[in-house]
Amino acid sequence: MTNKKVAVIGGGAAGFFAALSVKEHHPNHEVLLFEKTSKVLSKVKVSGGGRCNVTNSCSDIPVLCDAYPRGGKKLRSLFHQFNTTDTVKWFENKGVALKTEKDGRIFPVSNNSQTIIDCLVSEMVGLNVNLKLGQNIEKIETEGEQWNLFFKDMPSLLFDSVIIATGGSPKLKGFDWLHKLGHTIIEPLPSLFTFNMPKEPIKELMGVVVEQARVKIKDTKIQTEGPLLITHWGMSGPAILKASAFGARELSQRNYKFEILINWVDETNTEFLFEELQKFSQENPQKRIGNLKPFLIPNRLWEFLLEKIKIPTDRKWNEVGKKKFRQLSTLLTQDQYSVSGKTTFKEEFVTCGGISLNEINLKTMQSKLHSNLYFAGEIIDVDAITGGYNFQAAWSGGFVAGKLDH
């Protein structure tokens, strides 16, 4: 195969991995990596609170696909070529020690995202990828069988293949230069955000964590579960972030005003709960209801819920009647709150939307409209829940695009 000139646009996780993949698969190709800012891998730096959640331990591909509200089953062919197990092997072969936390998230043992950055940069230097910082590409055009890249402050350059990995853009305008190539752009919207509850007094419990809650967005099919965190503006934590990802488009249409139902005890059978409360009352008749509880929920939340249905916390268990137990069992499983607004993580901003998946061959990541044009990372309409899945899509997409298959 003749030596070719390849441009990779975007110095984030997907761009870096794509550039390295080109050199691994085609050692003689000349690869130039363009980044418009003065820094590379800035999202890798801040992700996971500066620890970098590299990937997830889920290795079952159909289950892995379920973590992507946009993408889903369509990503199977991508993950069959490079999945979470391959990511772990890749970094470990390069000398990065990784560890798996109990929730399945994988981090470097160093607990420092710089470890991942140093590894990628060192690979780039070793494989002779030419990094160009501060280069803003204004437009891209075909010229015969090649691609012409036009820059803000330097002459245009010709390339045989181009991989675009510029990440998500919060505004549609950010995709104009790709729209001009004829690609359909799915409108970008925030995908991972926390729920604001300005009118809800539960905010006073900020800092309280429930390890296993269930969240249902009322009048939708969206239901999630996992840890839930009460914050000074509302609710956050994996269960809420998952709901925000799966509800990204629907919640935007509602202008982020909706009702949610929380199940605090991970048990849906209210009759069973009612019986448990009665049994507990018979076993602990003289104990105060505020001091002793039958469920593993934080004390402050327990007291808050009792107050909500007007059960005094100093009342003894045998003084609470069946009617209140009925109310309590319903409240524990269907506690309703009004959401009005969202808060997004600025550093870890994730969008849904981007290049339509219908216009990309997901076996090769090549554009269906233009040959020798590839996409990887958040520029395409793929996004995931938290847990290392967004980076996995970047590694997988970059690796496959870098093969430059047709």
mmCIF file of C-alpha atoms in Angstrom:
data_model
loop_
_atom_site.group_PDB
_atom_site.id
_atom_site.type_symbol
_atom_site.label_atom_id
_atom_site.label_comp_id
_atom_site.label_asym_id
_atom_site.label_seq_id
_atom_site.Cartn_x
_atom_site.Cartn_y
_atom_site.Cartn_z
ATOM 1 C CA MET A 1 0.000 0.000 0.000
ATOM 2 C CA THR A 2 1.366 3.429 -0.889
ATOM 3 C CA ASN A 3 2.249 5.870 1.849
ATOM 4 C CA LYS A 4 -0.566 8.311 2.406
ATOM 5 C CA LYS A 5 -1.071 11.570 4.212
ATOM 6 C CA VAL A 6 -3.767 11.463 6.913
ATOM 7 C CA ALA A 7 -5.247 14.375 8.884
ATOM 8 C CA VAL A 8 -6.889 13.828 12.263
ATOM 9 C CA ILE A 9 -8.890 16.825 13.456
ATOM 10 C CA GLY A 10 -9.336 17.128 17.231
ATOM 11 C CA GLY A 11 -6.850 16.445 20.026
ATOM 12 C CA GLY A 12 -9.200 14.722 22.459
ATOM 13 C CA ALA A 13 -9.516 11.034 23.395
ATOM 14 C CA ALA A 14 -11.021 9.934 20.042
ATOM 15 C CA GLY A 15 -8.601 12.029 17.956
ATOM 16 C CA PHE A 16 -5.523 10.766 19.783
ATOM 17 C CA PHE A 17 -6.655 7.152 19.568
ATOM 18 C CA ALA A 18 -7.482 7.538 15.863
ATOM 19 C CA ALA A 19 -4.032 9.008 15.117
ATOM 20 C CA LEU A 20 -2.302 6.191 17.049
ATOM 21 C CA SER A 21 -4.486 3.589 15.330
ATOM 22 C CA VAL A 22 -3.523 4.893 11.861
ATOM 23 C CA LYS A 23 0.168 4.477 12.771
ATOM 24 C CA GLU A 24 -0.411 1.015 14.278
ATOM 25 C CA HIS A 25 -2.263 -0.195 11.166
ATOM 26 C CA HIS A 26 -0.323 1.803 8.557
ATOM 27 C CA PRO A 27 3.156 2.539 9.991
ATOM 28 C CA ASN A 28 4.340 4.339 6.843
ATOM 29 C CA HIS A 29 1.461 6.812 6.562
ATOM 30 C CA GLU A 30 2.191 10.404 7.536
ATOM 31 C CA VAL A 31 -0.252 11.471 10.282
ATOM 32 C CA LEU A 32 -0.930 15.084 11.310
ATOM 33 C CA LEU A 33 -3.096 15.716 14.360
ATOM 34 C CA PHE A 34 -4.684 19.189 14.478
ATOM 35 C CA GLU A 35 -5.993 20.747 17.703
ATOM 36 C CA LYS A 36 -7.483 24.242 17.664
ATOM 37 C CA THR A 37 -6.553 25.086 21.278
ATOM 38 C CA SER A 38 -3.146 25.065 22.931
ATOM 39 C CA LYS A 39 -3.934 21.913 24.975
ATOM 40 C CA VAL A 40 -4.640 18.298 24.116
ATOM 41 C CA LEU A 41 -6.815 15.785 26.026
ATOM 42 C CA SER A 42 -8.399 18.485 28.215
ATOM 43 C CA LYS A 43 -11.518 16.366 28.871
ATOM 44 C CA VAL A 44 -9.361 13.383 29.852
ATOM 45 C CA LYS A 45 -7.611 15.678 32.342
ATOM 46 C CA VAL A 46 -10.769 16.690 34.231
ATOM 47 C CA SER A 47 -12.856 13.523 33.853
ATOM 48 C CA GLY A 48 -13.743 11.450 36.882
ATOM 49 C CA GLY A 49 -12.771 14.273 39.226
ATOM 50 C CA GLY A 50 -9.265 14.328 37.752
ATOM 51 C CA ARG A 51 -8.866 10.544 38.042
ATOM 52 C CA CYS A 52 -10.055 9.684 34.484
ATOM 53 C CA ASN A 53 -12.657 6.942 34.290
ATOM 54 C CA VAL A 54 -10.953 5.152 31.363
ATOM 55 C CA THR A 55 -13.634 2.544 30.652
ATOM 56 C CA ASN A 56 -16.041 0.106 32.316
ATOM 57 C CA SER A 57 -15.570 -3.541 33.277
ATOM 58 C CA CYS A 58 -18.726 -4.583 31.350
ATOM 59 C CA SER A 59 -17.430 -6.949 28.663
ATOM 60 C CA ASP A 60 -20.773 -8.378 27.463
ATOM 61 C CA ILE A 61 -21.322 -6.485 24.198
ATOM 62 C CA PRO A 62 -25.183 -6.483 24.155
ATOM 63 C CA VAL A 63 -25.168 -5.240 27.789
ATOM 64 C CA LEU A 64 -22.479 -2.687 26.934
ATOM 65 C CA CYS A 65 -24.666 -1.333 24.107
ATOM 66 C CA ASP A 66 -27.478 -0.703 26.634
ATOM 67 C CA ALA A 67 -25.347 2.053 28.201
ATOM 68 C CA TYR A 68 -25.765 4.208 25.067
ATOM 69 C CA PRO A 69 -29.139 6.010 24.796
ATOM 70 C CA ARG A 70 -27.996 7.218 21.351
ATOM 71 C CA GLY A 71 -26.179 4.459 19.493
ATOM 72 C CA GLY A 72 -27.311 1.356 21.356
ATOM 73 C CA LYS A 73 -27.349 -1.865 19.309
ATOM 74 C CA LYS A 74 -25.914 -0.061 16.269
ATOM 75 C CA LEU A 75 -22.552 0.023 18.072
ATOM 76 C CA ARG A 76 -22.196 -3.775 18.181
ATOM 77 C CA SER A 77 -19.979 -3.977 15.095
ATOM 78 C CA LEU A 78 -17.743 -1.280 16.588
ATOM 79 C CA PHE A 79 -17.373 -3.060 19.938
ATOM 80 C CA HIS A 80 -16.709 -6.403 18.229
ATOM 81 C CA GLN A 81 -13.564 -4.763 16.827
ATOM 82 C CA PHE A 82 -12.466 -2.903 19.956
ATOM 83 C CA ASN A 83 -14.267 -3.127 23.300
ATOM 84 C CA THR A 84 -13.679 -2.562 27.022
ATOM 85 C CA THR A 85 -11.405 -5.626 27.343
ATOM 86 C CA ASP A 86 -9.283 -4.337 24.451
ATOM 87 C CA THR A 87 -9.025 -0.909 26.102
ATOM 88 C CA VAL A 88 -7.743 -2.446 29.335
ATOM 89 C CA LYS A 89 -5.221 -4.589 27.412
ATOM 90 C CA TRP A 90 -4.088 -1.618 25.328
ATOM 91 C CA PHE A 91 -3.293 0.604 28.334
ATOM 92 C CA GLU A 92 -1.792 -2.227 30.402
ATOM 93 C CA ASN A 93 0.490 -3.213 27.494
ATOM 94 C CA LYS A 94 1.725 0.384 27.516
ATOM 95 C CA GLY A 95 2.594 0.123 31.210
ATOM 96 C CA VAL A 96 -0.503 1.779 32.722
ATOM 97 C CA ALA A 97 -1.764 -0.145 35.773
ATOM 98 C CA LEU A 98 -5.583 -0.079 35.989
ATOM 99 C CA LYS A 99 -8.040 -0.978 38.756
ATOM 100 C CA THR A 100 -11.755 -1.778 38.758
ATOM 101 C CA GLU A 101 -14.006 -0.219 41.391
ATOM 102 C CA LYS A 102 -17.019 -2.052 42.791
ATOM 103 C CA ASP A 103 -19.454 -0.209 40.488
ATOM 104 C CA GLY A 104 -17.523 -1.397 37.397
ATOM 105 C CA ARG A 105 -15.699 1.852 36.639
ATOM 106 C CA ILE A 106 -12.038 1.449 35.674
ATOM 107 C CA PHE A 107 -9.395 3.995 36.699
ATOM 108 C CA PRO A 108 -5.603 4.179 36.593
ATOM 109 C CA VAL A 109 -4.106 2.820 39.853
ATOM 110 C CA SER A 110 -2.372 6.209 40.205
ATOM 111 C CA ASN A 111 -5.822 7.879 40.583
ATOM 112 C CA ASN A 112 -4.439 10.585 38.318
ATOM 113 C CA SER A 113 -5.681 11.367 34.795
ATOM 114 C CA GLN A 114 -2.174 12.643 33.950
ATOM 115 C CA THR A 115 -1.067 8.971 33.810
ATOM 116 C CA ILE A 116 -3.433 8.405 30.861
ATOM 117 C CA ILE A 117 -2.393 11.664 29.161
ATOM 118 C CA ASP A 118 1.332 10.857 29.557
ATOM 119 C CA CYS A 119 0.765 7.393 28.080
ATOM 120 C CA LEU A 120 -1.094 8.734 25.008
ATOM 121 C CA VAL A 121 1.383 11.569 24.420
ATOM 122 C CA SER A 122 4.364 9.241 24.762
ATOM 123 C CA GLU A 123 2.806 6.813 22.233
ATOM 124 C CA MET A 124 2.209 9.697 19.863
ATOM 125 C CA VAL A 125 5.851 10.786 20.066
ATOM 126 C CA GLY A 126 7.056 7.165 19.705
ATOM 127 C CA LEU A 127 4.921 6.575 16.613
ATOM 128 C CA ASN A 128 5.932 9.887 15.069
ATOM 129 C CA VAL A 129 2.497 11.519 14.868
ATOM 130 C CA ASN A 130 2.912 15.190 13.990
ATOM 131 C CA LEU A 131 0.924 17.312 16.483
ATOM 132 C CA LYS A 132 -0.185 20.789 15.377
ATOM 133 C CA LEU A 133 -1.572 22.935 18.218
ATOM 134 C CA GLY A 134 -3.566 26.152 17.843
ATOM 135 C CA GLN A 135 -4.694 25.239 14.311
ATOM 136 C CA ASN A 136 -8.307 26.084 13.655
ATOM 137 C CA ILE A 137 -9.743 24.441 10.541
ATOM 138 C CA GLU A 138 -12.301 26.719 8.930
ATOM 139 C CA LYS A 139 -13.525 24.446 6.152
ATOM 140 C CA ILE A 140 -12.867 21.168 4.404
ATOM 141 C CA GLU A 141 -13.442 20.466 0.703
ATOM 142 C CA THR A 142 -12.892 17.607 -1.719
ATOM 143 C CA GLU A 143 -10.253 18.092 -4.384
ATOM 144 C CA GLY A 144 -10.300 15.192 -6.807
ATOM 145 C CA GLU A 145 -9.764 12.104 -4.649
ATOM 146 C CA GLN A 146 -8.157 14.144 -1.883
ATOM 147 C CA TRP A 147 -9.280 16.465 0.897
ATOM 148 C CA ASN A 148 -8.284 20.109 1.147
ATOM 149 C CA LEU A 149 -8.131 21.569 4.663
ATOM 150 C CA PHE A 150 -8.395 25.348 5.055
ATOM 151 C CA PHE A 151 -6.931 26.966 8.174
ATOM 152 C CA LYS A 152 -7.455 30.309 9.848
ATOM 153 C CA ASP A 153 -3.850 31.454 9.659
ATOM 154 C CA MET A 154 -1.877 29.148 7.390
ATOM 155 C CA PRO A 155 -2.082 27.917 3.759
ATOM 156 C CA SER A 156 -4.448 25.021 2.965
ATOM 157 C CA LEU A 157 -3.122 21.446 2.962
ATOM 158 C CA LEU A 158 -4.047 18.352 0.937
ATOM 159 C CA PHE A 159 -4.662 14.937 2.529
ATOM 160 C CA ASP A 160 -5.597 11.463 1.271
ATOM 161 C CA SER A 161 -7.825 10.713 4.280
ATOM 162 C CA VAL A 162 -9.367 12.783 7.057
ATOM 163 C CA ILE A 163 -10.643 11.620 10.462
ATOM 164 C CA ILE A 164 -12.862 14.140 12.253
ATOM 165 C CA ALA A 165 -12.908 13.837 16.049
ATOM 166 C CA THR A 166 -13.654 17.373 17.185
ATOM 167 C CA GLY A 167 -16.037 16.351 20.000
ATOM 168 C CA GLY A 168 -19.572 17.533 20.691
ATOM 169 C CA SER A 169 -20.678 21.121 20.235
ATOM 170 C CA PRO A 170 -23.349 22.650 22.471
ATOM 171 C CA LYS A 171 -24.638 24.697 19.492
ATOM 172 C CA LEU A 172 -25.799 23.624 16.038
ATOM 173 C CA LYS A 173 -23.582 26.336 14.526
ATOM 174 C CA GLY A 174 -20.529 24.329 15.639
ATOM 175 C CA PHE A 175 -21.437 21.742 12.975
ATOM 176 C CA ASP A 176 -21.869 24.190 10.055
ATOM 177 C CA TRP A 177 -18.587 23.212 8.369
ATOM 178 C CA LEU A 178 -19.739 19.533 8.304
ATOM 179 C CA HIS A 179 -23.285 20.397 7.291
ATOM 180 C CA LYS A 180 -21.747 21.990 4.165
ATOM 181 C CA LEU A 181 -20.443 18.531 3.201
ATOM 182 C CA GLY A 182 -24.052 17.348 3.022
ATOM 183 C CA HIS A 183 -24.174 15.565 6.391
ATOM 184 C CA THR A 184 -27.359 15.623 8.457
ATOM 185 C CA ILE A 185 -26.776 17.061 11.922
ATOM 186 C CA ILE A 186 -28.976 15.898 14.805
ATOM 187 C CA GLU A 187 -29.486 18.932 17.037
ATOM 188 C CA PRO A 188 -27.094 18.876 20.009
ATOM 189 C CA LEU A 189 -28.589 18.956 23.500
ATOM 190 C CA PRO A 190 -27.150 18.434 26.995
ATOM 191 C CA SER A 191 -27.217 14.750 27.899
ATOM 192 C CA LEU A 192 -25.807 14.395 31.436
ATOM 193 C CA PHE A 193 -27.273 16.835 33.929
ATOM 194 C CA THR A 194 -28.591 17.028 37.471
ATOM 195 C CA PHE A 195 -32.178 17.897 38.380
ATOM 196 C CA ASN A 196 -32.930 21.294 39.939
ATOM 197 C CA MET A 197 -35.787 21.422 42.461
ATOM 198 C CA PRO A 198 -36.062 25.065 43.538
ATOM 199 C CA LYS A 199 -39.380 24.569 45.379
ATOM 200 C CA GLU A 200 -38.583 21.282 47.143
ATOM 201 C CA PRO A 201 -37.553 21.355 50.828
ATOM 202 C CA ILE A 202 -35.652 18.053 50.406
ATOM 203 C CA LYS A 203 -32.692 20.239 49.321
ATOM 204 C CA GLU A 204 -32.075 20.858 53.041
ATOM 205 C CA LEU A 205 -30.775 17.270 53.196
ATOM 206 C CA MET A 206 -27.880 18.114 50.856
ATOM 207 C CA GLY A 207 -25.064 15.593 51.080
ATOM 208 C CA VAL A 208 -27.375 12.647 51.863
ATOM 209 C CA VAL A 209 -26.719 9.607 49.644
ATOM 210 C CA VAL A 210 -29.112 6.696 49.077
ATOM 211 C CA GLU A 211 -27.076 3.749 47.789
ATOM 212 C CA GLN A 212 -29.864 2.109 45.778
ATOM 213 C CA ALA A 213 -32.839 4.183 44.664
ATOM 214 C CA ARG A 214 -35.180 3.883 41.705
ATOM 215 C CA VAL A 215 -36.129 6.927 39.652
ATOM 216 C CA LYS A 216 -39.096 7.189 37.298
ATOM 217 C CA ILE A 217 -39.816 10.245 35.179
ATOM 218 C CA LYS A 218 -43.589 10.644 35.348
ATOM 219 C CA ASP A 219 -45.562 10.179 32.106
ATOM 220 C CA THR A 220 -42.564 8.605 30.331
ATOM 221 C CA LYS A 221 -41.100 5.109 30.051
ATOM 222 C CA ILE A 222 -37.841 6.283 31.634
ATOM 223 C CA GLN A 223 -36.889 4.331 34.764
ATOM 224 C CA THR A 224 -33.408 4.026 36.231
ATOM 225 C CA GLU A 225 -31.767 2.819 39.402
ATOM 226 C CA GLY A 226 -28.554 3.316 41.312
ATOM 227 C CA PRO A 227 -27.053 5.674 43.915
ATOM 228 C CA LEU A 228 -28.854 9.004 44.383
ATOM 229 C CA LEU A 229 -27.367 12.146 45.907
ATOM 230 C CA ILE A 230 -29.376 15.016 47.379
ATOM 231 C CA THR A 231 -27.688 18.354 46.620
ATOM 232 C CA HIS A 232 -28.257 21.984 47.591
ATOM 233 C CA TRP A 233 -30.056 22.521 44.254
ATOM 234 C CA GLY A 234 -31.926 19.206 43.919
ATOM 235 C CA MET A 235 -30.803 15.684 43.016
ATOM 236 C CA SER A 236 -27.792 14.098 41.341
ATOM 237 C CA GLY A 237 -25.877 10.801 41.402
ATOM 238 C CA PRO A 238 -25.825 7.920 38.869
ATOM 239 C CA ALA A 239 -29.593 7.184 39.030
ATOM 240 C CA ILE A 240 -30.419 10.804 38.135
ATOM 241 C CA LEU A 241 -27.664 11.200 35.519
ATOM 242 C CA LYS A 242 -28.815 7.992 33.816
ATOM 243 C CA ALA A 243 -32.388 9.343 33.690
ATOM 244 C CA SER A 244 -31.100 12.619 32.217
ATOM 245 C CA ALA A 245 -29.216 10.735 29.481
ATOM 246 C CA PHE A 246 -32.148 8.533 28.459
ATOM 247 C CA GLY A 247 -34.532 11.496 28.704
ATOM 248 C CA ALA A 248 -32.272 14.078 27.014
ATOM 249 C CA ARG A 249 -34.573 14.864 24.055
ATOM 250 C CA GLU A 250 -37.894 14.419 25.867
ATOM 251 C CA LEU A 251 -36.874 16.576 28.850
ATOM 252 C CA SER A 252 -35.592 19.302 26.554
ATOM 253 C CA GLN A 253 -39.011 19.383 24.843
ATOM 254 C CA ARG A 254 -40.580 19.864 28.284
ATOM 255 C CA ASN A 255 -38.194 22.737 28.929
ATOM 256 C CA TYR A 256 -36.802 20.750 31.893
ATOM 257 C CA LYS A 257 -40.071 21.001 33.846
ATOM 258 C CA PHE A 258 -41.398 17.596 34.906
ATOM 259 C CA GLU A 259 -42.277 15.354 37.858
ATOM 260 C CA ILE A 260 -40.227 12.440 39.134
ATOM 261 C CA LEU A 261 -41.139 9.528 41.392
ATOM 262 C CA ILE A 262 -38.474 8.179 43.738
ATOM 263 C CA ASN A 263 -38.471 4.721 45.266
ATOM 264 C CA TRP A 264 -36.167 5.031 48.278
ATOM 265 C CA VAL A 265 -36.147 1.365 49.330
ATOM 266 C CA ASP A 266 -35.660 -0.578 46.056
ATOM 267 C CA GLU A 267 -38.860 -2.551 46.701
ATOM 268 C CA THR A 268 -41.932 -2.112 44.500
ATOM 269 C CA ASN A 269 -44.452 -4.238 46.416
ATOM 270 C CA THR A 270 -46.251 -1.751 48.706
ATOM 271 C CA GLU A 271 -48.317 -4.524 50.319
ATOM 272 C CA PHE A 272 -45.106 -6.278 51.371
ATOM 273 C CA LEU A 273 -43.744 -2.994 52.787
ATOM 274 C CA PHE A 274 -46.985 -2.369 54.676
ATOM 275 C CA GLU A 275 -46.695 -5.837 56.263
ATOM 276 C CA GLU A 276 -43.005 -5.212 57.090
ATOM 277 C CA LEU A 277 -43.916 -1.966 58.872
ATOM 278 C CA GLN A 278 -46.623 -3.709 60.906
ATOM 279 C CA LYS A 279 -44.279 -6.566 61.808
ATOM 280 C CA PHE A 280 -41.548 -4.124 62.811
ATOM 281 C CA SER A 281 -44.062 -2.238 64.951
ATOM 282 C CA GLN A 282 -45.027 -5.475 66.786
ATOM 283 C CA GLU A 283 -41.359 -6.321 67.388
ATOM 284 C CA ASN A 284 -40.416 -2.836 68.618
ATOM 285 C CA PRO A 285 -43.626 -1.458 70.171
ATOM 286 C CA GLN A 286 -41.991 0.915 72.684
ATOM 287 C CA LYS A 287 -39.212 2.220 70.450
ATOM 288 C CA ARG A 288 -39.508 5.689 68.916
ATOM 289 C CA ILE A 289 -40.175 5.639 65.169
ATOM 290 C CA GLY A 290 -37.613 8.380 64.555
ATOM 291 C CA ASN A 291 -34.833 6.408 66.287
ATOM 292 C CA LEU A 292 -35.361 2.967 64.801
ATOM 293 C CA LYS A 293 -36.188 2.118 61.214
ATOM 294 C CA PRO A 294 -36.668 -1.165 59.285
ATOM 295 C CA PHE A 295 -34.986 0.072 56.069
ATOM 296 C CA LEU A 296 -31.449 0.957 55.085
ATOM 297 C CA ILE A 297 -32.036 4.612 54.339
ATOM 298 C CA PRO A 298 -30.159 7.529 55.914
ATOM 299 C CA ASN A 299 -31.566 8.813 59.236
ATOM 300 C CA ARG A 300 -32.025 12.371 58.004
ATOM 301 C CA LEU A 301 -34.078 11.152 55.037
ATOM 302 C CA TRP A 302 -36.166 8.839 57.263
ATOM 303 C CA GLU A 303 -37.042 11.747 59.564
ATOM 304 C CA PHE A 304 -37.817 13.953 56.550
ATOM 305 C CA LEU A 305 -40.232 11.357 55.128
ATOM 306 C CA LEU A 306 -41.984 10.879 58.489
ATOM 307 C CA GLU A 307 -42.454 14.626 58.753
ATOM 308 C CA LYS A 308 -43.822 14.724 55.197
ATOM 309 C CA ILE A 309 -46.801 12.572 56.196
ATOM 310 C CA LYS A 310 -47.033 14.124 59.660
ATOM 311 C CA ILE A 311 -45.791 11.242 61.806
ATOM 312 C CA PRO A 312 -44.001 12.834 64.809
ATOM 313 C CA THR A 313 -40.490 11.341 65.144
ATOM 314 C CA ASP A 314 -40.938 10.866 68.913
ATOM 315 C CA ARG A 315 -44.057 8.726 68.455
ATOM 316 C CA LYS A 316 -43.693 5.077 69.527
ATOM 317 C CA TRP A 317 -44.037 2.372 66.889
ATOM 318 C CA ASN A 318 -47.175 0.899 68.510
ATOM 319 C CA GLU A 319 -48.826 4.354 68.391
ATOM 320 C CA VAL A 320 -48.705 4.597 64.586
ATOM 321 C CA GLY A 321 -51.889 3.270 63.016
ATOM 322 C CA LYS A 322 -52.458 1.202 59.864
ATOM 323 C CA LYS A 323 -53.529 4.302 57.919
ATOM 324 C CA LYS A 324 -50.139 5.963 58.457
ATOM 325 C CA PHE A 325 -48.313 2.719 57.601
ATOM 326 C CA ARG A 326 -50.226 2.632 54.297
ATOM 327 C CA GLN A 327 -49.191 6.229 53.590
ATOM 328 C CA LEU A 328 -45.602 5.485 54.548
ATOM 329 C CA SER A 329 -45.327 2.391 52.306
ATOM 330 C CA THR A 330 -46.644 4.449 49.357
ATOM 331 C CA LEU A 331 -44.275 7.328 50.130
ATOM 332 C CA LEU A 332 -41.238 5.040 50.317
ATOM 333 C CA THR A 333 -41.966 3.705 46.828
ATOM 334 C CA GLN A 334 -43.567 6.668 45.013
ATOM 335 C CA ASP A 335 -42.238 9.871 46.535
ATOM 336 C CA GLN A 336 -43.002 12.658 44.070
ATOM 337 C CA TYR A 337 -40.899 15.777 43.347
ATOM 338 C CA SER A 338 -41.153 18.675 40.881
ATOM 339 C CA VAL A 339 -38.114 19.354 38.726
ATOM 340 C CA SER A 340 -37.643 22.783 37.206
ATOM 341 C CA GLY A 341 -34.334 23.230 35.416
ATOM 342 C CA LYS A 342 -31.011 21.440 35.132
ATOM 343 C CA THR A 343 -27.349 21.896 35.994
ATOM 344 C CA THR A 344 -24.718 20.519 33.623
ATOM 345 C CA PHE A 345 -21.157 19.675 34.537
ATOM 346 C CA LYS A 346 -19.220 22.269 32.562
ATOM 347 C CA GLU A 347 -15.936 20.329 32.458
ATOM 348 C CA GLU A 348 -17.524 16.975 31.749
ATOM 349 C CA PHE A 349 -20.164 18.378 29.397
ATOM 350 C CA VAL A 350 -21.705 15.620 27.276
ATOM 351 C CA THR A 351 -24.091 16.276 24.405
ATOM 352 C CA CYS A 352 -26.433 14.054 22.495
ATOM 353 C CA GLY A 353 -26.698 14.908 18.811
ATOM 354 C CA GLY A 354 -24.129 15.357 16.061
ATOM 355 C CA ILE A 355 -23.569 13.591 12.732
ATOM 356 C CA SER A 356 -26.505 11.266 12.037
ATOM 357 C CA LEU A 357 -25.594 7.585 12.502
ATOM 358 C CA ASN A 358 -27.549 6.760 9.330
ATOM 359 C CA GLU A 359 -24.784 8.488 7.345
ATOM 360 C CA ILE A 360 -21.854 6.597 8.889
ATOM 361 C CA ASN A 361 -20.793 3.016 8.231
ATOM 362 C CA LEU A 362 -20.329 1.895 11.842
ATOM 363 C CA LYS A 363 -18.184 -1.074 10.757
ATOM 364 C CA THR A 364 -15.500 1.326 9.456
ATOM 365 C CA MET A 365 -16.573 4.767 10.801
ATOM 366 C CA GLN A 366 -16.378 6.050 7.210
ATOM 367 C CA SER A 367 -18.894 8.595 5.933
ATOM 368 C CA LYS A 368 -21.504 7.046 3.626
ATOM 369 C CA LEU A 369 -21.490 10.283 1.610
ATOM 370 C CA HIS A 370 -17.747 10.690 1.033
ATOM 371 C CA SER A 371 -14.961 8.151 0.792
ATOM 372 C CA ASN A 372 -11.807 8.660 2.892
ATOM 373 C CA LEU A 373 -13.731 10.777 5.423
ATOM 374 C CA TYR A 374 -14.094 9.199 8.881
ATOM 375 C CA PHE A 375 -15.643 10.219 12.190
ATOM 376 C CA ALA A 376 -14.895 9.262 15.801
ATOM 377 C CA GLY A 377 -16.014 10.309 19.274
ATOM 378 C CA GLU A 378 -18.713 12.707 20.350
ATOM 379 C CA ILE A 379 -18.961 14.435 16.969
ATOM 380 C CA ILE A 380 -21.390 11.639 16.010
ATOM 381 C CA ASP A 381 -24.832 11.119 17.547
ATOM 382 C CA VAL A 382 -23.600 8.687 20.217
ATOM 383 C CA ASP A 383 -23.514 9.345 23.947
ATOM 384 C CA ALA A 384 -23.625 7.258 27.083
ATOM 385 C CA ILE A 385 -24.522 7.209 30.750
ATOM 386 C CA THR A 386 -21.710 7.796 33.253
ATOM 387 C CA GLY A 387 -19.287 5.016 34.111
ATOM 388 C CA GLY A 388 -16.520 5.215 31.503
ATOM 389 C CA TYR A 389 -18.797 4.470 28.537
ATOM 390 C CA ASN A 390 -18.296 7.815 26.759
ATOM 391 C CA PHE A 391 -14.527 7.298 26.725
ATOM 392 C CA GLN A 392 -15.037 3.717 25.529
ATOM 393 C CA ALA A 393 -16.999 5.006 22.517
ATOM 394 C CA ALA A 394 -14.094 7.393 21.829
ATOM 395 C CA TRP A 395 -11.422 4.653 22.056
ATOM 396 C CA SER A 396 -13.488 2.223 19.933
ATOM 397 C CA GLY A 397 -14.432 4.797 17.295
ATOM 398 C CA GLY A 398 -10.874 6.127 17.076
ATOM 399 C CA PHE A 399 -9.361 2.671 16.799
ATOM 400 C CA VAL A 400 -11.762 1.560 14.032
ATOM 401 C CA ALA A 401 -11.547 4.854 12.083
ATOM 402 C CA GLY A 402 -7.758 4.588 12.208
ATOM 403 C CA LYS A 403 -7.834 1.334 10.232
ATOM 404 C CA LEU A 404 -8.966 3.484 7.259
ATOM 405 C CA ASP A 405 -11.087 0.597 5.968
ATOM 406 C CA HIS A 406 -13.641 1.128 3.204
#
